[in-house]
Short mmCIF file of C-alpha atoms and ligand atoms in Angstrom, two decimals:
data_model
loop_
_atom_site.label_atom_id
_atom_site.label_comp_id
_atom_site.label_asym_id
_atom_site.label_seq_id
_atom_site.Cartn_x
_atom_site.Cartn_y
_atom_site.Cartn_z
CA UNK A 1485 15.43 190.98 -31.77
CA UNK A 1486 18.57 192.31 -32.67
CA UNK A 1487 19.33 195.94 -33.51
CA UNK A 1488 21.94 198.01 -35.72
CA UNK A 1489 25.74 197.10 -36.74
CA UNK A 1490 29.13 199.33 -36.09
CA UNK A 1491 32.30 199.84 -37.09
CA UNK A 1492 33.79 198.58 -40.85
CA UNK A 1493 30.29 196.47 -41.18
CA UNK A 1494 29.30 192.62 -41.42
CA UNK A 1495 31.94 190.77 -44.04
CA UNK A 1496 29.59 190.15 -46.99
CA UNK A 1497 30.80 188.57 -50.51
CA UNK A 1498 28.70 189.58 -53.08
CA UNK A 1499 27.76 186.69 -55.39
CA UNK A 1500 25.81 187.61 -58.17
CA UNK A 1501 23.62 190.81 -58.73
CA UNK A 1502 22.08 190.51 -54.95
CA UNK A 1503 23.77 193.58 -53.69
CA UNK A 1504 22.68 195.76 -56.13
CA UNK A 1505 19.09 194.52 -56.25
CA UNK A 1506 18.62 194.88 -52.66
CA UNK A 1507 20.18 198.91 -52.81
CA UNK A 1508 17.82 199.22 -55.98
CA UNK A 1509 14.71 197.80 -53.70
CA UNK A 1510 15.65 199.85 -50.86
CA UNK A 1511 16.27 202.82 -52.50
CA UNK A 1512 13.02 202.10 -53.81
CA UNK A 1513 11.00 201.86 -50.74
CA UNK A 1514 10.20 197.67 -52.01
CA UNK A 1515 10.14 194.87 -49.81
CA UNK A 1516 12.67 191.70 -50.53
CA UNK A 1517 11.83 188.20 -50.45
CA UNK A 1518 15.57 186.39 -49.65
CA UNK A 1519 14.95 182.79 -50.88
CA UNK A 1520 18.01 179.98 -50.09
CA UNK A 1521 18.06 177.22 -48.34
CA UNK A 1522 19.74 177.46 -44.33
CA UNK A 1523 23.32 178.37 -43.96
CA UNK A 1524 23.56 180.11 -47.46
CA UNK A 1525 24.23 183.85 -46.49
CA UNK A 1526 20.75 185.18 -45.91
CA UNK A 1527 21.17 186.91 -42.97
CA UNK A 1528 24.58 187.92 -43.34
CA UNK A 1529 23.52 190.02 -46.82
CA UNK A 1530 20.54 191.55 -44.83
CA UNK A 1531 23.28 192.74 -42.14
CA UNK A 1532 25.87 193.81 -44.13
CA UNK A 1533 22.63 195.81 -46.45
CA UNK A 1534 21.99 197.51 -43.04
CA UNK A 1535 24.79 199.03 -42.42
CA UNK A 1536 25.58 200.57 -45.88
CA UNK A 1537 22.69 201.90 -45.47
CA UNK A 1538 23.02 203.11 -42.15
CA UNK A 1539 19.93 201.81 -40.50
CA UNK A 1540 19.37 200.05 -37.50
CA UNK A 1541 17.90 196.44 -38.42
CA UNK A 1542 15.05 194.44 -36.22
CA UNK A 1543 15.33 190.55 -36.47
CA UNK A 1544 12.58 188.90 -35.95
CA UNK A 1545 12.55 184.92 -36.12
CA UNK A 1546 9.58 184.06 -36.52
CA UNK A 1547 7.58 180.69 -35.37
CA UNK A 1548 4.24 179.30 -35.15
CA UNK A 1549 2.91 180.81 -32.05
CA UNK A 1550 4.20 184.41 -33.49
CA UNK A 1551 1.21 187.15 -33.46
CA UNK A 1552 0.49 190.16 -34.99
CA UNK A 1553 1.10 191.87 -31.23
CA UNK A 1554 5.12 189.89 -31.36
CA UNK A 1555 5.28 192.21 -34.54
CA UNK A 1556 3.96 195.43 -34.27
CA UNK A 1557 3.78 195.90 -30.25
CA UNK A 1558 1.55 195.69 -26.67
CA UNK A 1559 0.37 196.73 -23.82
CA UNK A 1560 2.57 195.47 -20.71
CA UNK A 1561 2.05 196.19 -17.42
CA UNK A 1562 4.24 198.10 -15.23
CA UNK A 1563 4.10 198.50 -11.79
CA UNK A 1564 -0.01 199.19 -12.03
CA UNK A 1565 -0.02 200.77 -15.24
CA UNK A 1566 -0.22 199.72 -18.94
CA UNK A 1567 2.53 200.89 -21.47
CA UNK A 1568 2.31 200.67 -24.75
CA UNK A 1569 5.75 198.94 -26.17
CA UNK A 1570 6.60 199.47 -29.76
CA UNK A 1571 7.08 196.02 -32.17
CA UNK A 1572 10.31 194.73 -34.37
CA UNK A 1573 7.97 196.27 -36.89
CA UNK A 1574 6.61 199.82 -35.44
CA UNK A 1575 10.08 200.44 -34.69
CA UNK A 1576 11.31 199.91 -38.17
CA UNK A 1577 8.49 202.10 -39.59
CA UNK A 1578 8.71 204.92 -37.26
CA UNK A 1579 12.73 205.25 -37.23
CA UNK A 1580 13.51 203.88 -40.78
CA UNK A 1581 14.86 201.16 -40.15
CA UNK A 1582 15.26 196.99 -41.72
CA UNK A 1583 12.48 195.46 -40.17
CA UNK A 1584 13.83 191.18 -41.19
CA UNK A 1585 11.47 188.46 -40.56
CA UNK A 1586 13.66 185.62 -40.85
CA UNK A 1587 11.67 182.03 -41.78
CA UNK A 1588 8.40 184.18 -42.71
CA UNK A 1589 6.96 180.64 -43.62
CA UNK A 1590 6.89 179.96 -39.78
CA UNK A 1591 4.56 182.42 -39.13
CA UNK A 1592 0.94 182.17 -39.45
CA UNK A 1593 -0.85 183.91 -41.99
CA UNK A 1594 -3.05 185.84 -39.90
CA UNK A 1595 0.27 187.90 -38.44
CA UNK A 1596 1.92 188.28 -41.12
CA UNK A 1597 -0.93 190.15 -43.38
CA UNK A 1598 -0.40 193.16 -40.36
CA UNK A 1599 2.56 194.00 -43.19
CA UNK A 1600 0.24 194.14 -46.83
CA UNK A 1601 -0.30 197.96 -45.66
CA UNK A 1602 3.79 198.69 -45.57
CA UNK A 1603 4.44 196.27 -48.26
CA UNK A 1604 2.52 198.42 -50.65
CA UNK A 1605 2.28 201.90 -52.08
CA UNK A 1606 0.65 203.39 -49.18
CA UNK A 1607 4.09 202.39 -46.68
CA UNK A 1608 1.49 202.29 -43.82
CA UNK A 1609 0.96 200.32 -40.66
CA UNK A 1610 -2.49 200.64 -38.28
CA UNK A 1611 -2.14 200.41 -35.03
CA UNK A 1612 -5.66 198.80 -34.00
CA UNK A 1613 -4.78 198.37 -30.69
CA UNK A 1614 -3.89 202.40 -30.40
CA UNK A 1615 -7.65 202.97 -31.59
CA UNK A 1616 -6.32 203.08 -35.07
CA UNK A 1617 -3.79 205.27 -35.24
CA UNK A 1618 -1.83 204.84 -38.87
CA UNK A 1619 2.24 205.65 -39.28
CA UNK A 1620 3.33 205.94 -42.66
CA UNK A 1621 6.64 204.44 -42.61
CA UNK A 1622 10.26 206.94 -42.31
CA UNK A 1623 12.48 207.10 -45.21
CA UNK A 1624 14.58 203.92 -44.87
CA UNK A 1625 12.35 201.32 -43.48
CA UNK A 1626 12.14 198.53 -45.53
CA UNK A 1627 10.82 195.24 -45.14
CA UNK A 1628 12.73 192.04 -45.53
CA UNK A 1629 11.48 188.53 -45.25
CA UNK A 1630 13.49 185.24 -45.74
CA UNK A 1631 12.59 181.45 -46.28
CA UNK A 1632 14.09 178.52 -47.22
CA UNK A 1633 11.91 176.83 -50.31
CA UNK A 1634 13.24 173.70 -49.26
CA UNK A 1635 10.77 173.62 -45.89
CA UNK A 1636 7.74 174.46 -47.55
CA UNK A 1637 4.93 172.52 -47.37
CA UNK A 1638 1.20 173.26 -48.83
CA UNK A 1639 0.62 174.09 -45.31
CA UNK A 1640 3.23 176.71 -45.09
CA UNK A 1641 3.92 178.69 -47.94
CA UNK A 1642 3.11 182.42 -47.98
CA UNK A 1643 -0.17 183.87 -49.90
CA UNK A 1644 0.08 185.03 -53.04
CA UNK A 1645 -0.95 188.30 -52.13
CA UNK A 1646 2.23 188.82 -49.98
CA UNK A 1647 4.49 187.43 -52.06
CA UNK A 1648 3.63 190.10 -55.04
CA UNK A 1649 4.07 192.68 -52.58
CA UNK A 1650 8.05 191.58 -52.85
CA UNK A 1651 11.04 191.49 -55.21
CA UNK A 1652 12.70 188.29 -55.03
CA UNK A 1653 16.37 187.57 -54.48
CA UNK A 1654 17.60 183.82 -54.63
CA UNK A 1655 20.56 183.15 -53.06
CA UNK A 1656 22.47 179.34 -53.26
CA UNK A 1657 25.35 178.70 -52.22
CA UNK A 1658 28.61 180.55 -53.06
CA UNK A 1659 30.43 179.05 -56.15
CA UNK A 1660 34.10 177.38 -54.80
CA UNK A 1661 36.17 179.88 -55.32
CA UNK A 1662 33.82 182.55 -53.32
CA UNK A 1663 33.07 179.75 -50.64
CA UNK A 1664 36.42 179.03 -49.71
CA UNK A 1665 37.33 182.85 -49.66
CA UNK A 1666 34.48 183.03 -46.99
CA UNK A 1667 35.17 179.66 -45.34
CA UNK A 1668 39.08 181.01 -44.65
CA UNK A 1669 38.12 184.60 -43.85
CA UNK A 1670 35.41 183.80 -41.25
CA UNK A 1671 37.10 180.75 -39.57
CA UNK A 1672 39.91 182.42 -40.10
CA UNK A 1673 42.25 179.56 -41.54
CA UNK A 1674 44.41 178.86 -44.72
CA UNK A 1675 43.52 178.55 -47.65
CA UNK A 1676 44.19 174.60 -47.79
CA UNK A 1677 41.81 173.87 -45.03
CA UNK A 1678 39.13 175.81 -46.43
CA UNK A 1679 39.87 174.13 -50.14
CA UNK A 1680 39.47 170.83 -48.46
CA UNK A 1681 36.11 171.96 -46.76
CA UNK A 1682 34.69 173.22 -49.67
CA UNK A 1683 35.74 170.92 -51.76
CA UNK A 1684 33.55 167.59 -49.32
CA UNK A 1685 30.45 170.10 -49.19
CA UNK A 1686 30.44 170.55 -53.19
CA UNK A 1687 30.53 167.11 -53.20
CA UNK A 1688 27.75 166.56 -50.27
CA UNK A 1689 25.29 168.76 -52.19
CA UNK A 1690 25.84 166.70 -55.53
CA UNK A 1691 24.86 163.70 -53.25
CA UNK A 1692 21.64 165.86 -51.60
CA UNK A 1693 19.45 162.72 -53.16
CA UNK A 1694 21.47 159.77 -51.01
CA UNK A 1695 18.39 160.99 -48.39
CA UNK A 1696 20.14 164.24 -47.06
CA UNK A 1697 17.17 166.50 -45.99
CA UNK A 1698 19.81 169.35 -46.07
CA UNK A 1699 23.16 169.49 -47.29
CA UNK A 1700 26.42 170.87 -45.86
CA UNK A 1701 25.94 174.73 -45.74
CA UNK A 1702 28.47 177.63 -45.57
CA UNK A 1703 27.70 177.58 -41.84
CA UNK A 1704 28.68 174.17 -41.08
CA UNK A 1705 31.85 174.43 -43.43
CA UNK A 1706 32.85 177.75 -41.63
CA UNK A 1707 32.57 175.56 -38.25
CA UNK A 1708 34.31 172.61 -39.18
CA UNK A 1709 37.48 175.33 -40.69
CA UNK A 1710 36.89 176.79 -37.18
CA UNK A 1711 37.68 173.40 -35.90
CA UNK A 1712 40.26 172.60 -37.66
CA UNK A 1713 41.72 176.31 -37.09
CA UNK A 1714 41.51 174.61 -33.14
CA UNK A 1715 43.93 171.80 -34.52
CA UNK A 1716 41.58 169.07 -35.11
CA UNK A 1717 42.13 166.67 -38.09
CA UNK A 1718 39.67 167.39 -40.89
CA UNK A 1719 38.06 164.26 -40.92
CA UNK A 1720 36.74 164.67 -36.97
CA UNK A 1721 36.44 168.56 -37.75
CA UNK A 1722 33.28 167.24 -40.25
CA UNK A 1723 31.92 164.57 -38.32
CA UNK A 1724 31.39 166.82 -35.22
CA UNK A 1725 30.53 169.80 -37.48
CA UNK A 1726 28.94 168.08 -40.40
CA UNK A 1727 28.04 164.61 -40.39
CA UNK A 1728 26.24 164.66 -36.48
CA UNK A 1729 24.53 167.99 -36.89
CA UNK A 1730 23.03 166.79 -40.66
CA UNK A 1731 21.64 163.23 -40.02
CA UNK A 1732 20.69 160.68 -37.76
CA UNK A 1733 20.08 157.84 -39.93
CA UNK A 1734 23.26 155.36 -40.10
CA UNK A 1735 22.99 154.79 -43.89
CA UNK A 1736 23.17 158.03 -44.19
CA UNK A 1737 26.12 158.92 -42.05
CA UNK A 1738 28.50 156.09 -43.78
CA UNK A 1739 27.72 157.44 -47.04
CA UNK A 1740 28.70 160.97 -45.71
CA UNK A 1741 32.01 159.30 -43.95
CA UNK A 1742 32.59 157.84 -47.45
CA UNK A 1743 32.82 161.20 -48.95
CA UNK A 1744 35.15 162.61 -45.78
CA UNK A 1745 37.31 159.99 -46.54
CA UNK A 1746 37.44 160.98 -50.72
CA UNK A 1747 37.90 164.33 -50.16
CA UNK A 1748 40.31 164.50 -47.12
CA UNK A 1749 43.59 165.09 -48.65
CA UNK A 1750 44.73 166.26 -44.90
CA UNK A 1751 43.24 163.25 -43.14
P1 ADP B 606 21.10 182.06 -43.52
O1 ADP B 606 20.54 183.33 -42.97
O2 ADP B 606 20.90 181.91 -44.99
O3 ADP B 606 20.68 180.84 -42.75
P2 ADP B 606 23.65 183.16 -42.69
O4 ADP B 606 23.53 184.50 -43.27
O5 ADP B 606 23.55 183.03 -41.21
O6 ADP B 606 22.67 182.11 -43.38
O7 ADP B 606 25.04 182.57 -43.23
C1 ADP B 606 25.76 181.59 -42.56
C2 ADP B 606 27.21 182.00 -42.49
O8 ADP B 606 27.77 181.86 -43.79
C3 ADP B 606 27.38 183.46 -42.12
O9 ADP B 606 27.64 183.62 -40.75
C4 ADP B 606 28.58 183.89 -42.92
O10 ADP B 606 29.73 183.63 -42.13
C5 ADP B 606 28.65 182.92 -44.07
N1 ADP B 606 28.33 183.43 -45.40
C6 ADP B 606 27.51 182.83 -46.30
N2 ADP B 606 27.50 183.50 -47.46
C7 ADP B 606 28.32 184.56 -47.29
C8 ADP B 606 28.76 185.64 -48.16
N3 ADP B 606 28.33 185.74 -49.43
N4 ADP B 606 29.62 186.52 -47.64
C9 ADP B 606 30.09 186.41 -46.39
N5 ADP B 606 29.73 185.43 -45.53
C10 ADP B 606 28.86 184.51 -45.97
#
């Protein structure tokens, strides 16, 4: 769990009409469904939300073995006694904050319905395990759940009934002009190096059917500039930053060194 941001605020490049859908939502009191696929600037927008707003935000990753408890909070012992600790989620609700549950698919459906209440008109979360006791949520707490519609499966996929509960925001990836401004400002490099990197991962998501599962994202662009920034060559910056981290299957890999080798003017 992670909480609030300081200072001039998380670098985020708006894309499209994201920004302003997510103020409209928040102002709102409506949840937001972030759909994109890994790497594309999910979390960054949910960061950079919470500090304009000025709320504290609550990550939560969530996984498989997550429970309603990981979310809203338990009993733990202390020396002899039992203290009740306050969720990702409780806190959210009772300070106003951005509670994010990052890869909601993950979850099981059984913890994640603890949210219908707060995703609703009524803004309310039951404690059961507090005999009951209901909070109805402070001015500023908004829910925000991400996925990547890539990884579902008929096995995960969220119900129906949550999913109405949210407005939807899809992000892709940046266009090339607004990727390689991000590429240079967070790896901070030149402009060149970033043109060069941006340029191979256009390429690598135009060849996402050569038997990619996922394609170069911002992230591993921003690494390999990083890289590069260190003084490697571009072709090893994308092999160690790219190429290794996407695939394991040879045919694979030479197709992706075939495309380093187009697209690196630099060498
Ligand atoms: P996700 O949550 O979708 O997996 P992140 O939010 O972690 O992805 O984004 C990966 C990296 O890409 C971020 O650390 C950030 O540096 C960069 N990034 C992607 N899109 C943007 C954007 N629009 N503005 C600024 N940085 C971005």
């Amino acid at each position: 769990m992670s909480t609030g941001t300081t200072g001039s605020g998380p670098y985020y490049l708006g894309i499209s009409t994201e920004v302003e859908v997510f103020e409209a939502a928040w102002r709102r009191g409506l949840p937001v469904m972030l759909k994109g696929p890994t790497g594309c600037g999910k979390t960054r927008l949910v960061e950079s939300m919470a500090h304009r707003f000025g709320v504290p935000l609550y990550t939560v990753s969530c996984h498989e073995d997550m429970t309603a408890a990981d979310l809203v909070g338990r009993f733990v012992l202390t020396g002899g006694d039992t203290e009740w600790v306050d969720g990702p989620l409780t806190r959210g609700v009772r300070e106003g904050g951005i509670c994010y549950l990052d890869e909601v698919v993950e979850a099981r459906q059984d913890a994640i319905v603890v949210v219908h209440s707060l995703a609703d008109h009524r803004r309310e979360l039951t404690l059961e395990r507090l005999g009951g006791q209901t909070l109805t949520a402070a001015d500023g707490f908004q829910l925000v759940v991400s996925y990547n519609p890539g990884y579902q499966s008929v096995l995960k996929d969220l119900k129906t009934s949550t999913r109405q509960r949210m407005v939807g925001i899809e992000l892709g990836f940046p266009p090339l002009d607004a990727e390689r401004t991000i590429v240079a400002r967070e790896a901070r490099v030149g402009d060149p190096a970033a043109d060069e990197l941006v340029r191979f991962g256009t390429a690598v998501r135009r060849a996402r059917d050569a038997g990619l599962r996922e394609v170069a994202s911002t992230r591993t662009l921003i690494a390999a500039a990083a890289l590069m920034g260190e003084g490697l060559a571009f072709r090893d910056a994308v092999i160690a930053a790219v190429a290794t981290p996407l695939t394991d299957d040879p045919e694979v890999r030479e197709g992706l060194l075939e495309l380093i080798d187009t697209y690196g003017v630099g060498g």
